[in-house]
Structure formats: structure tokens, C-alpha cells
């Protein structure tokens, strides 16, 4: 158990009384027959003894008392093991350390959907579902990675069809649902969808621009069981942020953040970085801290959809990227005790690719507004992938048997140099969609990798990119036309 979650002792003693932080929940997952800790943007699967420790973290018992109880059930559990586990969770900001009990999360209801029949579930078992409820959005961000051909997604799934998707996702083993878009608040049935996921025992997160959010809407969502809100910001000031968003939205976003914290929901601030705002990392970290964010995600632009067409205006300079990485380190030193800061690298400037989706068809699945089931948000652009739709097939059949989810699952599909690379089980050959967009071959080694025989494509892009920090945004066309579904 002690080795399951690494972490320093964090100054903990046997006298402190651990409790789950607000927004963190413990559940028993029937799909895997083990405990799981659910929290904003993450799931932590626990072994039996770790689950027993966490089930006792209610703010009333001391670590010593928990250790004594555990030693009566498990012969090999020592005080040091319990403290090591708890210290790791304090470092991850999943439990609170201190003499006073922290706010307790609401208990998770038991799933109302029966687990899949014995023998029908096999590895891999998905953890998360990205439910793209709509591509309608009040913003016109120049880095939008949603599909350019929005007309193909206007026939949105109905409320009842989303219920069926959630039922089947939970049967598969999904524990966390991210409700996204576009702007999911344009769906009138959003609270009903949240309530259905909550009844199934899923952890629900709203990914939103915040622009349409009102006190009444948020109250209804919180009542329905919403667990977490991820709010996008475009810049550190209204002038710059509104220029990027294409509408006057920044002040409304700050008002939305205040609503979220007033309702006691965990808040993640997400900022997509590009040439126009990457110099604001330090100020953005201060702003996120000021508005009460628990997490800050600073993610360099991924060049899909509209962002692909706009890459030359978005790509930061090397000097900007290096300065941003320095500012991230400084912000973590300054604010890390109060706020988690996640930084997604600008991979065009890296010599090794990121582990895209932690492997194709391993942890996550995406349902587009029209019901297409995808292994990653951009996979719909890959020709001949064999994408299936949830209107026609069950999620179980799609996840385990479809060509789309099996095409790049594992490593057997790889050619050299990936096939012989010792990193193939860590980076999975990089991003399939990026490989296709840059080389025309989705099975190619991601050209970001310095070992790729086509790495010169990326080098050429960098060589021809404007070496300046000024920019003129090329805004996404307006996307507010209603779909035909239950929105």
C-alpha cells in the first residue's frame, strides 16, 4: 500500500485527522471490483487496503486510530504505511491535513444500472467519457479544435439518447463524465443529463465558457449533482481576452467563476496558450488564484479543426515557449500550495511526442453531438477509420469490437522506428491525428518525434513560422445556430 501513491511525509503526524477535500468522492466500482477516488479531472483506482484507509477519512479519526483499525483487519499494515498513503494524497490535494474536519463531499448514490454480465467486460476498461453535447458556442476562438464542418453535427442526440449513452458507459466501467461542446449550457436539458449521470454514480464535470451561466442555472446543476466546473479564460484582461474570444465575454466569465465558488463547487480554469497570450502565464496564474480556482490548466494549442487552418497566427515563438515554461515553474513555487497548475507542452518544440490520450482506446471515449463514438476528439477526421454511431451500435460493441477503437490500440500496429523504441509503451507513438495532418498517414510516427523520418516537416513549419510576437487573430465563424436535438 505504501508504494501505491508516492509522496513525501508532508509533515504529517499520527495525530492529524484526514478528511476528503470538497469535490473528492470515494466510491466502490462494481465494474472493476475495487474502490476508486473521484476528483476534478481524475480518477484514482485503489487497492483493498488503500480503499479501507480512505473509507475512514471522515475528519473524526486520527491517522493513528485509522492505522490501529487497519491493523486489526490486515496483518501487514503498519502506521508508516498509512502515513505514507495519506501523505501522497495530501500532496495530490485529495485529502485535507489538519486538526479540524474538512468539508465532507456528498455521498455517491449506488448505481441504478446493473453491471454487465460476467465475462463480457475485459481490458481495457474505460475510465472517462467526454460527452460533447453540442458544437454551438457563443465564442469565436481562433484556436477552436472542433470540426470545421459543423453542419454534419447539427442532428444532436436527444435527451433520452444521452441517457442511454450514459447507462451504457457506466456498464462499461466509466466513472467520470465531462460535459462539453461547444457550449453545453446551450442545451436546455443539461441539468437533466447531469442528474442522470449522478444517479448512475458518475462524477460529473461541466466544461464551459461561462458566458450563458446564471445563478438559477448553476443552482439547478448543483442540485442535480454536478461535481466540478472547468471554466475557460482567454487572457488576463478584458481587452485581450475579448479580442481572442471574438465577443465581450471576460467579465461574464469572472462573474461565472464567482458563482461557482459561492456554490462550493471545485473550479478549474483552463487557458489555451498561443502566440497572443502565452506571455501572460504569470498574470493568468495570479488571476486564477484570485478568483478561487483549485486547478489551473495551461494547455498549448493543439492544431486541429479551425486551429489547424489558423496555425501560423497561433504558433508561439521559441522564445515565448521558453519564457512560459520558466513562468510556470515560478507560479508552481509561488502558488502550488493553494492551486494545482498543469502545463501541457507546446509539442512542436519538443523532441518527443506527448502520450496522446494515454493510449488509443485505453482510458477515454468521446461521443460527438451527433452520436459518433471516437477514441479522441479529433479522430473523426481520419479517413477510413470506421467510426460507428451510438444510434446504431451499443457502446460495448463500439469500445471492444469496432475498427475505430482497435485500429491503433496497443503497439502491434506500429512500424519502425516506433516498433523498436523503448518509449513505445510510454508515448504510444504520439498523436495519430497529428501524424495524419502532417504526413497524410495516421500510422506514421508523430513527426514531432526527433526519431521520425518525417521530423523535417515540423522543422520546416517552425522555420517558416513568423518569428514575431505580434499577431492578428483569425476568428472562428459564429456557431450559435440551434441543433435539432434536445438542446
CSV table of C-alpha atoms in Angstrom, one decimal:
chain,number,residue,atom,x,y,z
A,1,UNK,CA,0.0,0.0,0.0
A,2,UNK,CA,2.8,2.4,0.9
A,3,UNK,CA,4.1,2.3,-2.6
A,4,UNK,CA,0.8,2.7,-4.3
A,5,UNK,CA,0.8,6.5,-4.1
A,6,UNK,CA,4.2,8.2,-3.8
A,7,UNK,CA,4.6,11.3,-1.7
A,8,UNK,CA,6.6,12.9,1.0
A,9,UNK,CA,5.5,12.8,4.6
A,10,UNK,CA,4.3,16.4,4.1
A,11,UNK,CA,4.9,16.9,7.8
A,12,UNK,CA,2.1,14.6,8.8
A,13,UNK,CA,1.9,13.0,12.2
A,14,UNK,CA,-0.2,10.2,13.6
A,15,UNK,CA,-2.4,12.8,15.4
A,16,UNK,CA,-3.8,14.6,12.3
A,17,UNK,CA,-7.4,13.9,11.2
A,18,UNK,CA,-7.6,13.2,7.5
A,19,UNK,CA,-10.8,14.0,5.5
A,20,UNK,CA,-11.6,14.1,1.8
A,21,UNK,CA,-11.5,17.5,0.3
A,22,UNK,CA,-14.6,19.1,-1.1
A,23,UNK,CA,-15.2,17.8,-4.6
A,24,UNK,CA,-13.4,14.5,-3.8
A,25,UNK,CA,-15.5,11.3,-3.5
A,26,UNK,CA,-14.9,7.7,-2.7
A,27,UNK,CA,-16.9,5.0,-4.5
A,28,UNK,CA,-16.8,1.3,-4.9
A,29,UNK,CA,-16.7,0.5,-8.6
A,30,UNK,CA,-18.6,-2.7,-9.5
A,31,UNK,CA,-17.0,-2.8,-13.0
A,32,UNK,CA,-13.5,-3.3,-11.5
A,33,UNK,CA,-14.5,-4.7,-8.1
A,34,UNK,CA,-12.3,-2.1,-6.3
A,35,UNK,CA,-12.5,1.3,-4.7
A,36,UNK,CA,-11.9,4.5,-6.7
A,37,UNK,CA,-11.3,8.0,-5.6
A,38,UNK,CA,-13.1,10.5,-7.9
A,39,UNK,CA,-12.0,14.1,-8.2
A,40,UNK,CA,-11.8,17.0,-10.7
A,41,UNK,CA,-10.2,15.8,-13.9
A,42,UNK,CA,-9.1,12.5,-12.4
A,43,UNK,CA,-9.8,9.0,-11.1
A,44,UNK,CA,-7.5,7.1,-8.7
A,45,UNK,CA,-8.1,3.4,-8.6
A,46,UNK,CA,-7.3,2.0,-5.1
A,47,UNK,CA,-6.3,-1.5,-3.8
A,48,UNK,CA,-8.2,-3.0,-1.0
A,49,UNK,CA,-6.2,-1.6,1.9
A,50,UNK,CA,-6.0,1.9,0.4
A,51,UNK,CA,-9.8,1.8,0.0
A,52,UNK,CA,-10.1,0.8,3.6
A,53,UNK,CA,-8.0,3.7,4.7
A,54,UNK,CA,-9.9,6.2,2.6
A,55,UNK,CA,-13.3,5.0,3.8
A,56,UNK,CA,-12.2,6.0,7.3
A,57,UNK,CA,-11.0,9.5,6.3
A,58,UNK,CA,-14.0,11.4,7.7
A,59,UNK,CA,-12.3,14.1,9.7
A,60,UNK,CA,-13.1,12.4,13.0
A,61,UNK,CA,-10.4,9.7,13.3
A,62,UNK,CA,-6.7,10.4,13.7
A,63,UNK,CA,-4.2,8.7,11.4
A,64,UNK,CA,-3.1,6.6,14.4
A,65,UNK,CA,-6.7,5.5,15.0
A,66,UNK,CA,-7.1,4.6,11.4
A,67,UNK,CA,-3.8,2.6,11.5
A,68,UNK,CA,-5.0,0.7,14.5
A,69,UNK,CA,-8.3,-0.2,12.9
A,70,UNK,CA,-6.5,-1.3,9.7
A,71,UNK,CA,-4.0,-3.5,11.6
A,72,UNK,CA,-6.9,-5.4,13.1
A,73,UNK,CA,-8.2,-6.2,9.6
A,74,UNK,CA,-4.9,-6.5,7.7
A,75,UNK,CA,-2.0,-8.2,9.4
A,76,UNK,CA,0.8,-6.4,7.4
A,77,UNK,CA,-0.5,-2.8,7.6
A,78,UNK,CA,1.8,-0.6,9.7
A,79,UNK,CA,1.5,3.0,10.9
A,80,UNK,CA,4.2,4.1,8.4
A,81,UNK,CA,2.2,2.6,5.5
A,82,UNK,CA,-0.9,4.6,6.5
A,83,UNK,CA,1.0,7.8,6.8
A,84,UNK,CA,2.8,7.3,3.5
A,85,UNK,CA,-0.5,6.8,1.7
A,86,UNK,CA,-2.1,9.9,3.4
A,87,UNK,CA,1.0,12.0,2.7
A,88,UNK,CA,0.7,11.2,-1.0
A,89,UNK,CA,-2.9,12.2,-1.1
A,90,UNK,CA,-2.2,15.4,0.7
A,91,UNK,CA,0.4,16.2,-2.0
A,92,UNK,CA,-2.2,15.4,-4.6
A,93,UNK,CA,-4.6,17.8,-2.8
A,94,UNK,CA,-7.2,15.0,-2.4
A,95,UNK,CA,-7.4,15.0,1.4
A,96,UNK,CA,-7.0,17.8,3.9
A,97,UNK,CA,-4.5,17.7,6.7
A,98,UNK,CA,-5.3,19.4,10.0
A,99,UNK,CA,-7.0,19.0,13.3
A,100,UNK,CA,-10.4,20.2,12.1
A,101,UNK,CA,-12.5,18.1,9.8
A,102,UNK,CA,-12.7,19.4,6.2
A,103,UNK,CA,-16.0,19.8,4.4
A,104,UNK,CA,-17.4,16.3,3.5
A,105,UNK,CA,-18.4,15.5,0.0
A,106,UNK,CA,-21.9,14.3,-0.6
A,107,UNK,CA,-22.1,10.5,-0.7
A,108,UNK,CA,-22.3,8.9,-4.2
A,109,UNK,CA,-25.6,7.1,-4.8
A,110,UNK,CA,-25.4,3.5,-5.7
A,111,UNK,CA,-25.6,2.9,-9.5
A,112,UNK,CA,-29.1,2.1,-10.6
A,113,UNK,CA,-27.9,0.2,-13.7
A,114,UNK,CA,-26.9,-3.4,-13.3
A,115,UNK,CA,-23.3,-4.2,-14.1
A,116,UNK,CA,-22.5,-6.0,-17.3
A,117,UNK,CA,-22.8,-9.7,-17.4
A,118,UNK,CA,-19.8,-11.7,-16.1
A,119,UNK,CA,-17.3,-12.4,-18.8
A,120,UNK,CA,-18.5,-9.6,-21.2
A,121,UNK,CA,-16.1,-7.0,-19.8
A,122,UNK,CA,-12.4,-7.3,-20.5
A,123,UNK,CA,-9.4,-5.0,-20.5
A,124,UNK,CA,-9.1,-2.2,-21.3
A,125,UNK,CA,-11.9,-0.7,-19.2
A,126,UNK,CA,-12.6,3.0,-19.8
A,127,UNK,CA,-12.4,5.5,-17.0
A,128,UNK,CA,-13.8,8.6,-18.7
A,129,UNK,CA,-16.4,9.8,-21.2
A,130,UNK,CA,-16.2,13.2,-22.9
A,131,UNK,CA,-19.8,14.0,-23.8
A,132,UNK,CA,-19.7,16.7,-26.5
A,133,UNK,CA,-23.4,17.7,-26.2
A,134,UNK,CA,-23.3,20.4,-28.9
A,135,UNK,CA,-20.9,22.4,-31.0
A,136,UNK,CA,-22.9,25.5,-30.6
A,137,UNK,CA,-20.9,28.2,-28.8
A,138,UNK,CA,-21.2,31.9,-28.2
A,139,UNK,CA,-17.4,32.4,-28.6
A,140,UNK,CA,-15.3,32.5,-31.8
A,141,UNK,CA,-11.9,31.5,-30.5
A,142,UNK,CA,-9.2,31.3,-33.2
A,143,UNK,CA,-7.8,28.1,-31.7
A,144,UNK,CA,-11.0,26.0,-31.7
A,145,UNK,CA,-10.2,22.4,-32.4
A,146,UNK,CA,-13.8,21.2,-33.0
A,147,UNK,CA,-14.6,20.1,-36.6
A,148,UNK,CA,-14.8,22.8,-39.3
A,149,UNK,CA,-17.8,21.1,-40.9
A,150,UNK,CA,-20.3,21.9,-38.2
A,151,UNK,CA,-23.2,21.1,-40.5
A,152,UNK,CA,-22.5,17.4,-40.1
A,153,UNK,CA,-23.2,17.6,-36.3
A,154,UNK,CA,-26.5,19.6,-36.2
A,155,UNK,CA,-28.6,16.5,-35.6
A,156,UNK,CA,-27.8,16.3,-31.9
A,157,UNK,CA,-28.6,13.4,-29.7
A,158,UNK,CA,-31.9,13.8,-27.8
A,159,UNK,CA,-32.1,13.8,-24.0
A,160,UNK,CA,-33.2,10.1,-24.0
A,161,UNK,CA,-30.4,9.1,-26.3
A,162,UNK,CA,-27.9,10.7,-24.0
A,163,UNK,CA,-29.5,8.8,-21.1
A,164,UNK,CA,-28.9,5.6,-23.0
A,165,UNK,CA,-25.3,6.6,-23.7
A,166,UNK,CA,-24.7,7.2,-20.0
A,167,UNK,CA,-26.3,3.9,-19.0
A,168,UNK,CA,-24.1,2.0,-21.4
A,169,UNK,CA,-21.0,4.0,-20.4
A,170,UNK,CA,-21.5,3.2,-16.8
A,171,UNK,CA,-22.0,-0.5,-17.6
A,172,UNK,CA,-18.6,-0.4,-19.4
A,173,UNK,CA,-16.9,1.0,-16.3
A,174,UNK,CA,-16.9,4.8,-17.0
A,175,UNK,CA,-16.6,6.7,-13.7
A,176,UNK,CA,-16.2,10.3,-14.8
A,177,UNK,CA,-18.2,12.3,-17.4
A,178,UNK,CA,-17.0,15.6,-18.8
A,179,UNK,CA,-20.0,17.5,-20.3
A,180,UNK,CA,-18.5,19.7,-23.1
A,181,UNK,CA,-19.1,21.1,-26.5
A,182,UNK,CA,-19.1,23.8,-27.9
A,183,UNK,CA,-21.0,25.3,-25.0
A,184,UNK,CA,-23.1,22.7,-23.2
A,185,UNK,CA,-25.1,25.4,-21.4
A,186,UNK,CA,-26.9,25.9,-24.7
A,187,UNK,CA,-28.7,22.6,-24.1
A,188,UNK,CA,-31.9,23.2,-22.1
A,189,UNK,CA,-31.7,19.6,-20.8
A,190,UNK,CA,-28.2,19.9,-19.3
A,191,UNK,CA,-29.4,19.6,-15.7
A,192,UNK,CA,-31.4,16.5,-16.6
A,193,UNK,CA,-28.3,14.9,-18.1
A,194,UNK,CA,-26.3,15.8,-15.1
A,195,UNK,CA,-28.9,14.3,-12.8
A,196,UNK,CA,-29.0,11.0,-14.8
A,197,UNK,CA,-25.2,10.7,-14.6
A,198,UNK,CA,-25.3,11.4,-10.9
A,199,UNK,CA,-27.9,8.7,-10.3
A,200,UNK,CA,-25.6,6.3,-12.0
A,201,UNK,CA,-22.8,7.2,-9.6
A,202,UNK,CA,-20.7,9.0,-12.1
A,203,UNK,CA,-18.5,12.1,-11.3
A,204,UNK,CA,-19.7,14.9,-13.5
A,205,UNK,CA,-17.7,17.9,-14.7
A,206,UNK,CA,-19.0,20.9,-16.8
A,207,UNK,CA,-16.6,22.3,-19.4
A,208,UNK,CA,-17.9,25.8,-20.2
A,209,UNK,CA,-17.2,29.2,-21.4
A,210,UNK,CA,-19.3,30.5,-18.5
A,211,UNK,CA,-21.0,33.1,-20.7
A,212,UNK,CA,-24.5,31.7,-20.5
A,213,UNK,CA,-24.2,30.8,-16.8
A,214,UNK,CA,-26.7,32.3,-14.4
A,215,UNK,CA,-27.3,31.7,-10.7
A,216,UNK,CA,-30.5,29.8,-11.4
A,217,UNK,CA,-28.8,27.5,-13.9
A,218,UNK,CA,-25.9,26.8,-11.6
A,219,UNK,CA,-28.2,26.2,-8.7
A,220,UNK,CA,-30.2,23.7,-10.8
A,221,UNK,CA,-27.0,22.0,-11.9
A,222,UNK,CA,-25.7,21.8,-8.3
A,223,UNK,CA,-29.0,20.3,-7.2
A,224,UNK,CA,-28.8,17.8,-10.0
A,225,UNK,CA,-25.4,16.6,-8.7
A,226,UNK,CA,-22.8,18.5,-10.6
A,227,UNK,CA,-19.4,17.9,-9.1
A,228,UNK,CA,-16.9,20.2,-10.8
A,229,UNK,CA,-16.7,23.2,-13.2
A,230,UNK,CA,-14.0,23.8,-15.8
A,231,UNK,CA,-14.1,27.4,-17.0
A,232,UNK,CA,-12.2,28.7,-20.0
A,233,UNK,CA,-10.3,32.0,-19.9
A,234,UNK,CA,-8.7,33.6,-23.0
A,235,UNK,CA,-6.4,36.2,-21.3
A,236,UNK,CA,-5.6,38.1,-18.2
A,237,UNK,CA,-7.5,41.2,-19.0
A,238,UNK,CA,-10.8,42.1,-20.7
A,239,UNK,CA,-9.3,43.8,-23.7
A,240,UNK,CA,-7.0,41.0,-24.7
A,241,UNK,CA,-9.4,38.1,-23.7
A,242,UNK,CA,-12.3,39.6,-25.6
A,243,UNK,CA,-10.2,40.1,-28.7
A,244,UNK,CA,-9.3,36.4,-28.6
A,245,UNK,CA,-12.9,35.2,-27.8
A,246,UNK,CA,-14.3,37.4,-30.5
A,247,UNK,CA,-17.1,38.6,-28.1
A,248,UNK,CA,-17.2,40.6,-24.9
A,249,UNK,CA,-17.0,37.7,-22.5
A,250,UNK,CA,-14.2,38.2,-20.0
A,251,UNK,CA,-16.2,40.0,-17.3
A,252,UNK,CA,-19.1,37.5,-17.6
A,253,UNK,CA,-16.5,34.7,-17.1
A,254,UNK,CA,-15.2,36.2,-13.9
A,255,UNK,CA,-18.8,36.5,-12.7
A,256,UNK,CA,-19.3,32.8,-13.6
A,257,UNK,CA,-16.2,31.9,-11.5
A,258,UNK,CA,-17.7,33.8,-8.5
A,259,UNK,CA,-20.9,31.8,-8.9
A,260,UNK,CA,-19.1,28.5,-8.9
A,261,UNK,CA,-17.1,29.3,-5.8
A,262,UNK,CA,-20.2,30.6,-4.0
A,263,UNK,CA,-21.9,27.3,-4.6
A,264,UNK,CA,-18.9,25.4,-3.2
A,265,UNK,CA,-18.0,23.6,-6.4
A,266,UNK,CA,-14.4,22.9,-7.3
A,267,UNK,CA,-13.2,25.3,-10.1
A,268,UNK,CA,-10.7,24.5,-12.8
A,269,UNK,CA,-9.5,27.4,-15.0
A,270,UNK,CA,-8.4,26.3,-18.5
A,271,UNK,CA,-6.4,28.6,-20.8
A,272,UNK,CA,-5.4,27.6,-24.3
A,273,UNK,CA,-2.0,29.2,-24.9
A,274,UNK,CA,-0.8,30.6,-28.2
A,275,UNK,CA,1.2,33.5,-29.6
A,276,UNK,CA,-1.4,36.0,-28.4
A,277,UNK,CA,-1.5,35.1,-24.7
A,278,UNK,CA,1.5,32.8,-23.9
A,279,UNK,CA,3.3,35.8,-22.4
A,280,UNK,CA,0.6,36.2,-19.8
A,281,UNK,CA,1.3,32.9,-17.9
A,282,UNK,CA,2.4,34.6,-14.7
A,283,UNK,CA,-0.6,37.0,-14.7
A,284,UNK,CA,-3.0,34.2,-15.6
A,285,UNK,CA,-1.8,32.2,-12.6
A,286,UNK,CA,-2.4,35.2,-10.3
A,287,UNK,CA,-5.8,35.7,-11.8
A,288,UNK,CA,-6.8,32.1,-11.4
A,289,UNK,CA,-5.7,32.2,-7.8
A,290,UNK,CA,-7.6,35.5,-7.2
A,291,UNK,CA,-10.9,34.0,-8.5
A,292,UNK,CA,-10.5,30.9,-6.3
A,293,UNK,CA,-9.5,28.3,-8.7
A,294,UNK,CA,-8.4,24.9,-7.3
A,295,UNK,CA,-6.7,24.0,-10.6
A,296,UNK,CA,-5.2,25.9,-13.5
A,297,UNK,CA,-4.6,24.1,-16.8
A,298,UNK,CA,-2.3,25.9,-19.2
A,299,UNK,CA,-2.5,24.0,-22.5
A,300,UNK,CA,-0.6,24.9,-25.6
A,301,UNK,CA,-2.8,24.9,-28.7
A,302,UNK,CA,-3.4,21.6,-30.5
A,303,UNK,CA,-3.7,22.2,-34.2
A,304,UNK,CA,-6.9,20.5,-35.2
A,305,UNK,CA,-10.1,21.9,-36.8
A,306,UNK,CA,-10.1,25.7,-37.1
A,307,UNK,CA,-6.8,25.8,-35.2
A,308,UNK,CA,-5.2,23.8,-38.0
A,309,UNK,CA,-6.2,26.4,-40.5
A,310,UNK,CA,-5.0,29.2,-38.2
A,311,UNK,CA,-1.7,27.7,-37.1
A,312,UNK,CA,0.6,30.4,-38.5
A,313,UNK,CA,-1.2,33.0,-36.5
A,314,UNK,CA,-1.2,30.9,-33.3
A,315,UNK,CA,2.2,29.2,-33.1
A,316,UNK,CA,4.3,30.9,-30.4
A,317,UNK,CA,7.9,31.7,-30.9
A,318,UNK,CA,10.6,29.5,-29.3
A,319,UNK,CA,11.5,32.4,-27.0
A,320,UNK,CA,7.9,32.7,-25.9
A,321,UNK,CA,7.7,28.9,-25.1
A,322,UNK,CA,10.9,29.0,-23.1
A,323,UNK,CA,9.7,32.0,-21.1
A,324,UNK,CA,6.3,30.4,-20.5
A,325,UNK,CA,8.0,27.2,-19.1
A,326,UNK,CA,10.0,29.4,-16.7
A,327,UNK,CA,6.9,31.3,-15.6
A,328,UNK,CA,5.0,28.0,-15.0
A,329,UNK,CA,7.8,26.8,-12.7
A,330,UNK,CA,7.8,30.1,-10.8
A,331,UNK,CA,4.0,30.0,-10.5
A,332,UNK,CA,4.1,26.5,-9.1
A,333,UNK,CA,6.7,27.6,-6.5
A,334,UNK,CA,4.6,30.6,-5.5
A,335,UNK,CA,1.0,29.2,-5.7
A,336,UNK,CA,1.4,25.4,-5.6
A,337,UNK,CA,0.3,25.1,-2.0
A,338,UNK,CA,-3.1,26.6,-2.9
A,339,UNK,CA,-3.7,25.6,-6.5
A,340,UNK,CA,-2.6,22.7,-8.8
A,341,UNK,CA,-1.0,24.0,-12.0
A,342,UNK,CA,-1.0,21.7,-15.1
A,343,UNK,CA,1.1,22.7,-18.1
A,344,UNK,CA,0.6,21.0,-21.5
A,345,UNK,CA,3.7,21.3,-23.6
A,346,UNK,CA,4.0,23.0,-27.0
A,347,UNK,CA,4.9,19.8,-28.7
A,348,UNK,CA,6.1,21.3,-32.0
A,349,UNK,CA,9.1,22.5,-29.9
A,350,UNK,CA,9.6,19.1,-28.2
A,351,UNK,CA,11.8,16.3,-29.5
A,352,UNK,CA,9.5,13.6,-28.2
A,353,UNK,CA,5.7,13.4,-28.5
A,354,UNK,CA,3.2,13.5,-25.7
A,355,UNK,CA,1.3,10.3,-24.7
A,356,UNK,CA,-1.8,11.2,-26.6
A,357,UNK,CA,-4.9,10.1,-24.6
A,358,UNK,CA,-2.6,7.8,-22.6
A,359,UNK,CA,-3.0,5.4,-25.4
A,360,UNK,CA,-5.6,4.9,-28.2
A,361,UNK,CA,-8.8,3.4,-26.8
A,362,UNK,CA,-7.5,2.7,-23.4
A,363,UNK,CA,-8.9,5.2,-20.9
A,364,UNK,CA,-11.3,7.6,-22.6
A,365,UNK,CA,-14.0,7.7,-25.2
A,366,UNK,CA,-15.7,10.6,-26.9
A,367,UNK,CA,-19.2,11.0,-28.1
A,368,UNK,CA,-19.8,13.8,-30.6
A,369,UNK,CA,-23.0,15.7,-30.7
A,370,UNK,CA,-24.4,13.6,-33.5
A,371,UNK,CA,-23.6,10.3,-31.7
A,372,UNK,CA,-20.3,9.4,-33.4
A,373,UNK,CA,-18.1,7.4,-30.9
A,374,UNK,CA,-14.5,8.4,-31.1
A,375,UNK,CA,-11.2,7.4,-29.4
A,376,UNK,CA,-10.1,11.0,-29.3
A,377,UNK,CA,-11.8,14.4,-30.0
A,378,UNK,CA,-10.1,14.8,-33.4
A,379,UNK,CA,-10.3,11.2,-34.7
A,380,UNK,CA,-13.3,11.9,-36.9
A,381,UNK,CA,-11.0,13.5,-39.5
A,382,UNK,CA,-9.1,10.3,-40.1
A,383,UNK,CA,-10.2,8.7,-43.4
A,384,UNK,CA,-11.4,5.1,-43.3
A,385,UNK,CA,-11.3,4.8,-39.6
A,386,UNK,CA,-14.7,3.1,-39.4
A,387,UNK,CA,-16.4,5.4,-36.9
A,388,UNK,CA,-19.7,4.0,-35.5
A,389,UNK,CA,-22.6,5.8,-34.1
A,390,UNK,CA,-24.3,5.2,-30.8
A,391,UNK,CA,-27.7,5.4,-32.5
A,392,UNK,CA,-26.8,2.2,-34.4
A,393,UNK,CA,-24.4,0.2,-32.1
A,394,UNK,CA,-24.0,-0.3,-28.3
A,395,UNK,CA,-21.1,1.3,-26.6
A,396,UNK,CA,-19.9,-2.2,-25.6
A,397,UNK,CA,-19.7,-3.2,-29.2
A,398,UNK,CA,-18.1,0.0,-30.3
A,399,UNK,CA,-15.4,0.0,-27.5
A,400,UNK,CA,-14.4,-3.6,-27.8
A,401,UNK,CA,-15.1,-4.6,-31.4
A,402,UNK,CA,-15.1,-1.6,-33.7
A,403,UNK,CA,-12.3,-0.9,-36.2
A,404,UNK,CA,-12.1,2.7,-34.9
A,405,UNK,CA,-11.2,1.8,-31.4
A,406,UNK,CA,-8.9,-1.1,-32.3
A,407,UNK,CA,-7.0,0.4,-35.2
A,408,UNK,CA,-4.3,2.0,-33.0
A,409,UNK,CA,-4.9,0.2,-29.7
A,410,UNK,CA,-1.8,-1.3,-28.2
A,411,UNK,CA,1.5,-1.4,-30.1
A,412,UNK,CA,1.2,-4.1,-32.7
A,413,UNK,CA,0.2,-1.6,-35.4
A,414,UNK,CA,3.4,0.3,-35.1
A,415,UNK,CA,6.1,0.4,-37.8
A,416,UNK,CA,9.7,1.4,-37.2
A,417,UNK,CA,11.1,3.4,-35.5
A,418,UNK,CA,8.3,3.1,-33.0
A,419,UNK,CA,8.2,-0.7,-33.0
A,420,UNK,CA,11.7,-0.9,-31.6
A,421,UNK,CA,11.5,2.2,-29.4
A,422,UNK,CA,11.8,1.6,-25.6
A,423,UNK,CA,9.3,4.5,-25.2
A,424,UNK,CA,6.5,3.0,-27.2
A,425,UNK,CA,4.6,2.0,-24.1
A,426,UNK,CA,5.0,5.5,-22.7
A,427,UNK,CA,4.2,7.8,-25.6
A,428,UNK,CA,2.3,5.3,-27.8
A,429,UNK,CA,4.0,6.7,-31.0
A,430,UNK,CA,2.5,10.1,-30.3
A,431,UNK,CA,-0.7,11.6,-31.7
A,432,UNK,CA,-2.4,9.7,-34.6
A,433,UNK,CA,-4.4,12.8,-35.7
A,434,UNK,CA,-1.3,15.0,-35.7
A,435,UNK,CA,0.6,12.3,-37.7
A,436,UNK,CA,-2.2,12.3,-40.3
A,437,UNK,CA,-2.5,16.0,-40.6
A,438,UNK,CA,1.3,16.5,-41.1
A,439,UNK,CA,2.1,13.4,-43.1
A,440,UNK,CA,-1.1,12.1,-44.6
A,441,UNK,CA,-0.6,8.7,-42.8
A,442,UNK,CA,-2.3,8.2,-39.5
A,443,UNK,CA,0.0,5.2,-38.8
A,444,UNK,CA,3.2,7.2,-39.2
A,445,UNK,CA,5.4,8.1,-36.2
A,446,UNK,CA,4.3,11.5,-34.9
A,447,UNK,CA,6.6,13.9,-36.8
A,448,UNK,CA,7.2,15.8,-33.6
A,449,UNK,CA,9.5,13.0,-32.6
A,450,UNK,CA,13.1,13.6,-33.5
A,451,UNK,CA,13.4,9.9,-34.4
A,452,UNK,CA,10.6,10.2,-37.0
A,453,UNK,CA,11.9,10.0,-40.6
A,454,UNK,CA,9.5,12.9,-41.3
A,455,UNK,CA,10.6,15.1,-38.5
A,456,UNK,CA,11.7,17.7,-41.1
A,457,UNK,CA,8.1,18.5,-41.6
A,458,UNK,CA,7.8,20.0,-38.2
A,459,UNK,CA,11.3,21.6,-38.5
A,460,UNK,CA,10.0,23.2,-41.8
A,461,UNK,CA,6.9,24.6,-40.1
A,462,UNK,CA,9.0,26.1,-37.4
A,463,UNK,CA,11.4,27.6,-39.9
A,464,UNK,CA,8.6,29.2,-41.9
A,465,UNK,CA,6.5,30.4,-38.9
A,466,UNK,CA,6.6,34.1,-38.3
A,467,UNK,CA,9.3,34.9,-35.8
A,468,UNK,CA,7.4,37.6,-34.1
A,469,UNK,CA,5.2,38.0,-31.0
A,470,UNK,CA,2.5,40.2,-32.5
A,471,UNK,CA,-0.5,38.5,-34.0
A,472,UNK,CA,-3.8,39.1,-35.6
A,473,UNK,CA,-6.5,36.5,-34.6
A,474,UNK,CA,-8.5,34.8,-37.4
A,475,UNK,CA,-11.7,34.2,-35.6
A,476,UNK,CA,-13.9,31.1,-35.9
A,477,UNK,CA,-17.3,31.8,-37.6
A,478,UNK,CA,-20.2,32.2,-35.3
A,479,UNK,CA,-21.6,28.8,-34.0
A,480,UNK,CA,-24.9,29.7,-32.3
A,481,UNK,CA,-27.4,28.1,-34.7
A,482,UNK,CA,-29.5,25.6,-32.7
A,483,UNK,CA,-29.2,21.9,-33.5
A,484,UNK,CA,-32.1,19.5,-34.0
A,485,UNK,CA,-31.6,17.6,-30.8
A,486,UNK,CA,-32.7,18.0,-27.2
A,487,UNK,CA,-30.8,21.3,-26.7
